[in-house]
PDB file of C-alpha atoms in Angstrom:
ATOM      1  CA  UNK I  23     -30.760-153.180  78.494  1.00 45.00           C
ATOM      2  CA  UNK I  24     -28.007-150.290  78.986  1.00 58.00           C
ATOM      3  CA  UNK I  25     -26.950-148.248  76.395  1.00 71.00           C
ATOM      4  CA  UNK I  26     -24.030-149.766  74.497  1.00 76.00           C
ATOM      5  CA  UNK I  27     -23.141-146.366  71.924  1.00 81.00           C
ATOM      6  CA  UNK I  28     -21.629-143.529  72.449  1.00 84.00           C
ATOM      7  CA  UNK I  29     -18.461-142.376  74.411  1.00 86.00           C
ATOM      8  CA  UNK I  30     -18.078-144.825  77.285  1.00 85.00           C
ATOM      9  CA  UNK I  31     -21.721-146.418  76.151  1.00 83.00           C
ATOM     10  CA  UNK I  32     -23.334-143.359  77.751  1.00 82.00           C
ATOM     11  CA  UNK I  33     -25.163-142.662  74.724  1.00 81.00           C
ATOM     12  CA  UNK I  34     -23.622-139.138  74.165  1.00 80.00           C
ATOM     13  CA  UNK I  35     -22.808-138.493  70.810  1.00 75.00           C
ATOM     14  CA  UNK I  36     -25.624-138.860  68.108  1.00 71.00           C
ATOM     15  CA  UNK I  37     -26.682-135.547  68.361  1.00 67.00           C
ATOM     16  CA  UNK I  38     -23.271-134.261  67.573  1.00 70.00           C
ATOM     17  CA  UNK I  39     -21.795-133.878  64.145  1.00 70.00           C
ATOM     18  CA  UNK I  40     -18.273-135.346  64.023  1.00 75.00           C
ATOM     19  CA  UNK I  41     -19.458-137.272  67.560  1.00 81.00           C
ATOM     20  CA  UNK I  42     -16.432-139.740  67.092  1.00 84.00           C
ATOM     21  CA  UNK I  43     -14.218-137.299  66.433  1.00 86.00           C
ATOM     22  CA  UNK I  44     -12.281-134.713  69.059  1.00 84.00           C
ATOM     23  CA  UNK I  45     -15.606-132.590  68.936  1.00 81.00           C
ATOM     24  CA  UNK I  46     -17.616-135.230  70.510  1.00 85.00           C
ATOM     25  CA  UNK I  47     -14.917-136.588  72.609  1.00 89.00           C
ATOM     26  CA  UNK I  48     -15.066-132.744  73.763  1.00 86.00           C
ATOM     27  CA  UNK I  49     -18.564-132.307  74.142  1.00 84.00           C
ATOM     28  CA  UNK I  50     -18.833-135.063  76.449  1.00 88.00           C
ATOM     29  CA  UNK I  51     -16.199-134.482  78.841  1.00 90.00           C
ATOM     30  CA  UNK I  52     -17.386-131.395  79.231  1.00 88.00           C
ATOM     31  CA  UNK I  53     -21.161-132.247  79.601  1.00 86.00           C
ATOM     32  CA  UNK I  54     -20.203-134.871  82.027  1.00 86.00           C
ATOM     33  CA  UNK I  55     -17.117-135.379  82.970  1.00 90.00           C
ATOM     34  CA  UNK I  56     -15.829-131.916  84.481  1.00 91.00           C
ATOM     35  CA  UNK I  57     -19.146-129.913  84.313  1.00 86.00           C
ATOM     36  CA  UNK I  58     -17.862-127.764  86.896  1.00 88.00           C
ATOM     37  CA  UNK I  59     -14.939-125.984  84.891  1.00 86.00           C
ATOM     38  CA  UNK I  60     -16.643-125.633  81.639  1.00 83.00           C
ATOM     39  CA  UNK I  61     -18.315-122.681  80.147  1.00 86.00           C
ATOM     40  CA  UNK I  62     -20.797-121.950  77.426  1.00 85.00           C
ATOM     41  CA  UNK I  63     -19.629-119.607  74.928  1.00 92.00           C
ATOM     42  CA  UNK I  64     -21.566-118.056  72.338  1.00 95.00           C
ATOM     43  CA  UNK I  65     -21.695-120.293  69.174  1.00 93.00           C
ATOM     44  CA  UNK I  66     -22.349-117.633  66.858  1.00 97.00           C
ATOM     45  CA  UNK I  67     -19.124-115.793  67.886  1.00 97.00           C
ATOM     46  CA  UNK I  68     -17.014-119.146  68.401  1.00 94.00           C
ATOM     47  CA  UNK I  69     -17.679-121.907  65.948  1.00 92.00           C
ATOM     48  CA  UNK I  70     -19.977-119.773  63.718  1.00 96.00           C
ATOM     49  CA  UNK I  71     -21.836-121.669  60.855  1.00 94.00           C
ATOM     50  CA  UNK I  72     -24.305-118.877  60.165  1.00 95.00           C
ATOM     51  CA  UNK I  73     -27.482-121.340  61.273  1.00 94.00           C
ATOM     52  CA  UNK I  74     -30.608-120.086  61.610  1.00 95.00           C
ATOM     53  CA  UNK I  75     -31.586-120.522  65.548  1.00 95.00           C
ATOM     54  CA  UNK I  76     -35.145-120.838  64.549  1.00 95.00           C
ATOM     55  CA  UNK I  77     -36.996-123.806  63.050  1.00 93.00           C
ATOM     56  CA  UNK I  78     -39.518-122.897  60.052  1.00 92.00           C
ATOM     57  CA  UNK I  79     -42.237-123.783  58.128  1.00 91.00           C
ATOM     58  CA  UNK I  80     -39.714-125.037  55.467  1.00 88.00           C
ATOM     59  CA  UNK I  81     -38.194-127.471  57.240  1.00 79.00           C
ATOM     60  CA  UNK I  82     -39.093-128.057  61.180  1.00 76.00           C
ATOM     61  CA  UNK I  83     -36.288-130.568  61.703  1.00 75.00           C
ATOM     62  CA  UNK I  84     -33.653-128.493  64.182  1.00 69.00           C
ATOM     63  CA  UNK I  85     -31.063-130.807  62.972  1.00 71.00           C
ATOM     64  CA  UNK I  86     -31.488-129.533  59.875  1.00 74.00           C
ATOM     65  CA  UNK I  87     -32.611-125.868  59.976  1.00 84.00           C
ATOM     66  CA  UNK I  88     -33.117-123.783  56.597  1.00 90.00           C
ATOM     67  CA  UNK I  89     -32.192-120.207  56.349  1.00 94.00           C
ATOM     68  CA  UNK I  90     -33.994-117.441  56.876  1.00 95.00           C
ATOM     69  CA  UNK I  91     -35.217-115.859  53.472  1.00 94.00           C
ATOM     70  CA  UNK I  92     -34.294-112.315  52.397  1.00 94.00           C
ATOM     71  CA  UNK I  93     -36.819-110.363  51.473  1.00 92.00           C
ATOM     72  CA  UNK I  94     -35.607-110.128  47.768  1.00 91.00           C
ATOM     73  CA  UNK I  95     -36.004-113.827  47.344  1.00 92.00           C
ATOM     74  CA  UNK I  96     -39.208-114.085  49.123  1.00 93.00           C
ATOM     75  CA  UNK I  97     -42.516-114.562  46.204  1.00 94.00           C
ATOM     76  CA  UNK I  98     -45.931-114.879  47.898  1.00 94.00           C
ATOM     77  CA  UNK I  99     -47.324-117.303  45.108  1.00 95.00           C
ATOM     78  CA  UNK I 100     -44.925-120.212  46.113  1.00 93.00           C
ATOM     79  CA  UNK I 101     -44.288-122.111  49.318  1.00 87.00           C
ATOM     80  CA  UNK I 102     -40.761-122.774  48.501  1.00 88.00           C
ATOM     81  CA  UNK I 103     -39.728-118.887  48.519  1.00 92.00           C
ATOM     82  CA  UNK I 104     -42.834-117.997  51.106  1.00 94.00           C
ATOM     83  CA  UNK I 105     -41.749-119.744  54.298  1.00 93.00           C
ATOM     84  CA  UNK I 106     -41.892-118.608  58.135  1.00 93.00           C
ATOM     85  CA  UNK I 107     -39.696-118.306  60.886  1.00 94.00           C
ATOM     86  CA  UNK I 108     -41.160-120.137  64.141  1.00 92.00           C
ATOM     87  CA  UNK I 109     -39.636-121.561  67.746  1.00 93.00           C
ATOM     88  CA  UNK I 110     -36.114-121.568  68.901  1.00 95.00           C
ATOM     89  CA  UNK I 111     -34.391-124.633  68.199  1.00 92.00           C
ATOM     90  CA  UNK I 112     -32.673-124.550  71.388  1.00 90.00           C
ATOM     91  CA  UNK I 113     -35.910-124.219  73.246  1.00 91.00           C
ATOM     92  CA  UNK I 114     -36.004-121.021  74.768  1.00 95.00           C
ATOM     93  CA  UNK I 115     -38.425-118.103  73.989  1.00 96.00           C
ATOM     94  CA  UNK I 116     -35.853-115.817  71.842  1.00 97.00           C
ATOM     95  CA  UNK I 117     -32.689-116.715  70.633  1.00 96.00           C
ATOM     96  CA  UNK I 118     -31.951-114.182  68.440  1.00 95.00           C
ATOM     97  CA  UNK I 119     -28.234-114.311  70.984  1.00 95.00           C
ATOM     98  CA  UNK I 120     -27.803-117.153  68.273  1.00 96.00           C
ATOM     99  CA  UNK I 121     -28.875-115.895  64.854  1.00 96.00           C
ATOM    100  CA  UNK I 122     -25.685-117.255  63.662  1.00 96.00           C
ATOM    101  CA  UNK I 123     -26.850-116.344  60.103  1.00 96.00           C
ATOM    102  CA  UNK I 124     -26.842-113.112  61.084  1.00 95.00           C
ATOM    103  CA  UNK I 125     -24.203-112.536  63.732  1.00 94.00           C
ATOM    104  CA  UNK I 126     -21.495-110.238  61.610  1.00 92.00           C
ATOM    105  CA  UNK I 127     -18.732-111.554  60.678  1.00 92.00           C
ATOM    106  CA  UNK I 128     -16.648-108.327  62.386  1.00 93.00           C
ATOM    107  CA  UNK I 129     -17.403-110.139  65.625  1.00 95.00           C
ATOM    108  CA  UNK I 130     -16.733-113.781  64.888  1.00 96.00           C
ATOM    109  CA  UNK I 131     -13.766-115.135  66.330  1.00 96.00           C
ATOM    110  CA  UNK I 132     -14.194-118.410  64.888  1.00 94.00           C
ATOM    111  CA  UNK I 133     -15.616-120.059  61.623  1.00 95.00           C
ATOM    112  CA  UNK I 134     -16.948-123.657  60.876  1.00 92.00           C
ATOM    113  CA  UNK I 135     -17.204-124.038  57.259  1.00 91.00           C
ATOM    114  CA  UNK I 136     -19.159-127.659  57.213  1.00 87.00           C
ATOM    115  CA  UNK I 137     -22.161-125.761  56.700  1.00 88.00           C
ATOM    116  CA  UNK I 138     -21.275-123.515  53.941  1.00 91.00           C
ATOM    117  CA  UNK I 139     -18.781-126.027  52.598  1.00 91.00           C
ATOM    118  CA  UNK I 140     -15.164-125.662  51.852  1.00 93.00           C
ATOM    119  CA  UNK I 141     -14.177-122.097  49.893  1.00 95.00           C
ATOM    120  CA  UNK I 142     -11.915-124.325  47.613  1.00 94.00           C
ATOM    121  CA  UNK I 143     -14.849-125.848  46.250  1.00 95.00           C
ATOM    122  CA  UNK I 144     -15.610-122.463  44.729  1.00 95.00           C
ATOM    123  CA  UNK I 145     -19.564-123.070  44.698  1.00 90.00           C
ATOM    124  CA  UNK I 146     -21.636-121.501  42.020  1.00 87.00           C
ATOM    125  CA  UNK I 147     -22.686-117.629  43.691  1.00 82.00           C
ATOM    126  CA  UNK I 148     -25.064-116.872  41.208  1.00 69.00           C
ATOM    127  CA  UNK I 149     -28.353-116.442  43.437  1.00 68.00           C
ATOM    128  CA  UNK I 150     -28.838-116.474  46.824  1.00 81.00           C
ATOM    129  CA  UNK I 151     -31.873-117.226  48.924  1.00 90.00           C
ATOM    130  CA  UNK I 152     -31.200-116.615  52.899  1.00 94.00           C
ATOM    131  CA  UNK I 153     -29.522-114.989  55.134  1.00 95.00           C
ATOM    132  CA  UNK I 154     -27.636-118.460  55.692  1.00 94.00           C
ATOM    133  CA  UNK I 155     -25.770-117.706  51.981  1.00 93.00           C
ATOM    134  CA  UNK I 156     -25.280-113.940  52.063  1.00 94.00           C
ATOM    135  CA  UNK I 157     -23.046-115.045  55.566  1.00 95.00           C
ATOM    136  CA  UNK I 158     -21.027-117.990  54.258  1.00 95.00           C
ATOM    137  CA  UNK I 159     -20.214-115.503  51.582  1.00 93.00           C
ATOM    138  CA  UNK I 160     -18.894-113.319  53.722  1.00 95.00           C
ATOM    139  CA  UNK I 161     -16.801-116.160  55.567  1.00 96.00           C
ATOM    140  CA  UNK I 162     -15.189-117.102  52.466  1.00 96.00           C
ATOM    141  CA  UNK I 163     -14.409-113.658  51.444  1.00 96.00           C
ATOM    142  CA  UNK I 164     -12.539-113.695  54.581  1.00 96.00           C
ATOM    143  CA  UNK I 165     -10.875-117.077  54.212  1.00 96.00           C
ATOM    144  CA  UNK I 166      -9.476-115.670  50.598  1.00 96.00           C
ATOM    145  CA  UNK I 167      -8.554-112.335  52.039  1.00 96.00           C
ATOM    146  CA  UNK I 168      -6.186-114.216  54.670  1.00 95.00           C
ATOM    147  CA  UNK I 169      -4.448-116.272  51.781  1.00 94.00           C
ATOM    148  CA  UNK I 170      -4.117-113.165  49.911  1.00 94.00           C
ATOM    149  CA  UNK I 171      -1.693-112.245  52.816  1.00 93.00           C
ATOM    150  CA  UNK I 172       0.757-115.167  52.608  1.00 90.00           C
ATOM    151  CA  UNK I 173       3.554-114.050  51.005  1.00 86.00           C
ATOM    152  CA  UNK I 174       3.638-115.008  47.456  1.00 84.00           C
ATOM    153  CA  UNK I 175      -0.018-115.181  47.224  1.00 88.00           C
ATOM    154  CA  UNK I 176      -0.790-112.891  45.148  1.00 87.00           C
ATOM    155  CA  UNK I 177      -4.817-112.159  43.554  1.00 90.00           C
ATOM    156  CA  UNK I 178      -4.673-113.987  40.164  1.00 92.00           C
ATOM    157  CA  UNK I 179      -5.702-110.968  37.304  1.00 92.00           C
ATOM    158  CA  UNK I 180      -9.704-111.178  36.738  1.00 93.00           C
ATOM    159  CA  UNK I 181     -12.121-108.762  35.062  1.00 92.00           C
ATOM    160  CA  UNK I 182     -14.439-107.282  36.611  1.00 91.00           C
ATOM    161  CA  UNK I 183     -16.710-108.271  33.963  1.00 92.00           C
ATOM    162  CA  UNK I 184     -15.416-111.885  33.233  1.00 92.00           C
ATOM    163  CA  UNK I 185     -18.882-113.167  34.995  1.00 92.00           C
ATOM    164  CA  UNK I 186     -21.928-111.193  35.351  1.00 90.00           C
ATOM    165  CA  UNK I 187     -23.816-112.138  38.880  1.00 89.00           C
ATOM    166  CA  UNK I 188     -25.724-111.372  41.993  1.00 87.00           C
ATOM    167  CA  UNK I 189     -23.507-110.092  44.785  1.00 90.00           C
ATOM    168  CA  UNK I 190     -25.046-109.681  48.091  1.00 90.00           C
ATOM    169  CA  UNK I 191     -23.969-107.733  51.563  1.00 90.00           C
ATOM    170  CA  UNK I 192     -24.904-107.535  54.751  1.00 91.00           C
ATOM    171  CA  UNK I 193     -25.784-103.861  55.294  1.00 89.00           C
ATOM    172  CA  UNK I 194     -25.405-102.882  58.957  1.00 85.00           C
ATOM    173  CA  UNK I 195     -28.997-102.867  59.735  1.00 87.00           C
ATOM    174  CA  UNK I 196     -29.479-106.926  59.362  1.00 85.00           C
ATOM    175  CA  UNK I 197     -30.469-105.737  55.389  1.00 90.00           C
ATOM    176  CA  UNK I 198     -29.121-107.205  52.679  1.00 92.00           C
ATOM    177  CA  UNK I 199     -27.955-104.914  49.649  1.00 92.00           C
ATOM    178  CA  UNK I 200     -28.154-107.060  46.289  1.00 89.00           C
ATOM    179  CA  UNK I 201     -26.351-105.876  43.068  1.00 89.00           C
ATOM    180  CA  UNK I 202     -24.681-106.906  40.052  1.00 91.00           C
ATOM    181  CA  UNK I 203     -21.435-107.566  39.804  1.00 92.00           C
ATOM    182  CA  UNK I 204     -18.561-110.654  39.683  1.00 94.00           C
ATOM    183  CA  UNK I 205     -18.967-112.349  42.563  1.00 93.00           C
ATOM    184  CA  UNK I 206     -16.246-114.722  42.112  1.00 95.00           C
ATOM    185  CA  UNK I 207     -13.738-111.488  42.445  1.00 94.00           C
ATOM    186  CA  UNK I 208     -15.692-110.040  45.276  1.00 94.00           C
ATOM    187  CA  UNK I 209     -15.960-113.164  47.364  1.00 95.00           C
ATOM    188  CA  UNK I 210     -12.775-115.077  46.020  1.00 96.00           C
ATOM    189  CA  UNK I 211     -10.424-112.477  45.266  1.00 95.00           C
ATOM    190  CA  UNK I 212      -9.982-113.980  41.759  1.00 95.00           C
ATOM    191  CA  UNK I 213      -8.584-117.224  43.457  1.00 96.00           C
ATOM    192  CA  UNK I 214     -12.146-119.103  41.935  1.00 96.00           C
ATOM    193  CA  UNK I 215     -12.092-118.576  38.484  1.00 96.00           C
ATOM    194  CA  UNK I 216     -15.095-119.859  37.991  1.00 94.00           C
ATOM    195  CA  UNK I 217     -17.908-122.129  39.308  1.00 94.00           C
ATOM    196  CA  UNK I 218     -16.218-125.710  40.538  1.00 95.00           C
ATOM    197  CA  UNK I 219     -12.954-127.120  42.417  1.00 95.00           C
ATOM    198  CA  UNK I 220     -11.308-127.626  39.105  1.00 96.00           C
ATOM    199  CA  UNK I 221     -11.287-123.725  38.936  1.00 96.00           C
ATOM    200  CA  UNK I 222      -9.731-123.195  41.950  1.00 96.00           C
ATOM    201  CA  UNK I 223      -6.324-121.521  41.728  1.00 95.00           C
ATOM    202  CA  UNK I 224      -3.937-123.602  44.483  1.00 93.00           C
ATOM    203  CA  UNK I 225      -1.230-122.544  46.938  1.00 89.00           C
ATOM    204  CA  UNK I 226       1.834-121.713  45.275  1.00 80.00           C
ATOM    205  CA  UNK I 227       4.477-124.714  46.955  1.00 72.00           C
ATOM    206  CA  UNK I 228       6.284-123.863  50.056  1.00 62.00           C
ATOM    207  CA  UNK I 229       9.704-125.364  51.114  1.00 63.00           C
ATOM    208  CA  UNK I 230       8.998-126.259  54.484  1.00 56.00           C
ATOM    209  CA  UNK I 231      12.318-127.533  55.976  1.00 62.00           C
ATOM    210  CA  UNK I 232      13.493-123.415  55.253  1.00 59.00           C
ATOM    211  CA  UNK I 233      11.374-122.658  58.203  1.00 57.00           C
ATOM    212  CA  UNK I 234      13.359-122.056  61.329  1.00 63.00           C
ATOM    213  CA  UNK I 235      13.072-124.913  64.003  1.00 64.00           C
ATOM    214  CA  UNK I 236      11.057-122.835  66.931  1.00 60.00           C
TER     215      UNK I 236
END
């Protein structure tokens, strides 16, 4: 029989997160519909969700790809922190165009947070393994740093030395630079005071209807 899932049971869709949603809806007109006036843009720089283009020998679904390790979490003596890169998960010989896990965040126009989850979640930021963390840090640091412009959002007081952590950068050679510090004032701006959504310090109230009409 014919396909009966999908958008307009063509079968388009399942490889898609969100495939009933306006993203799939999207997707599909544009990779059948009107073919002709669409263009590819680079995911890392538009709809970044600092993936790893590569499947490894962690995990070779490339539905599901895992991060890239940094070399200060890598141990020799177990599998878990001794994984390798291998093929492009789009196919191609090198897609290192794609490193979204890498691509800084200086030249991202757009971020997707499904993949390192919502910044008022305030995740635990003790310890990072990949590349894939070190970025979503950085994408949340810029999420808070936005808020902090809103007027009346000011950075809630925090010690440097209320939490004692690993805080990791990018350096500008595709490095990463790993020290101690408070990582919930680096990243968060003090706006996570602590691990968990229950510490997460919410958007003073606005009066709307103040706000002129155009």
């Amino acid at each position: 029989g014919g396909k009966t899932t999908g958008w307009f049971k063509s079968g388009y869709g399942k490889h898609i997160w969100g495939s009933m949603t306006i993203q799939g809806l999207l997707g599909y007109y544009f990779d059948h519909v009107d073919r002709e006036h669409s263009v590819e843009l680079n995911r890392c720089r538009y709809n970044n969700i600092a993936d790893n283009a590569r499947v490894s020998s962690f995990s070779r679904n490339a539905k599901f790809p895992r991060g890239t390790l940094i070399d200060q979490a890598r141990n020799a003596s177990d599998p878990r922190y001794n994984y390798k890169d291998f093929q492009c998960r789009d196919g191609r010989a090198n897609c290192d165009d794609v490193d979204c896990q890498r691509f800084p965040i200086e030249k991202t126009r757009l971020v997707h947070y499904t993949y390192c989850k919502s910044p008022l979640k305030c995740h635990e930021c003790n310890f990072m393994e990949t590349y894939k963390e070190v970025t979503c840090y950085a994408f949340i640091k810029e999420w808070f740093r936005v808020r902090s412009t809103l007027t009346g959002e000011d950075k809630p007081h925090m010690e440097d030395d209320a939490f004692s952590t690993n805080v990791q950068w990018m350096r500008e050679d595709g490095t990463v630079d790993v020290h101690q510090g408070n990582c919930y004032k680096e990243y968060t701006m003090g706006f996570c005071q602590g691990n968990g959504r229950h510490n997460y310090v919410s958007m003073k109230h606005r009066n709307m209807s103040l706000l002129p009409d155009n």
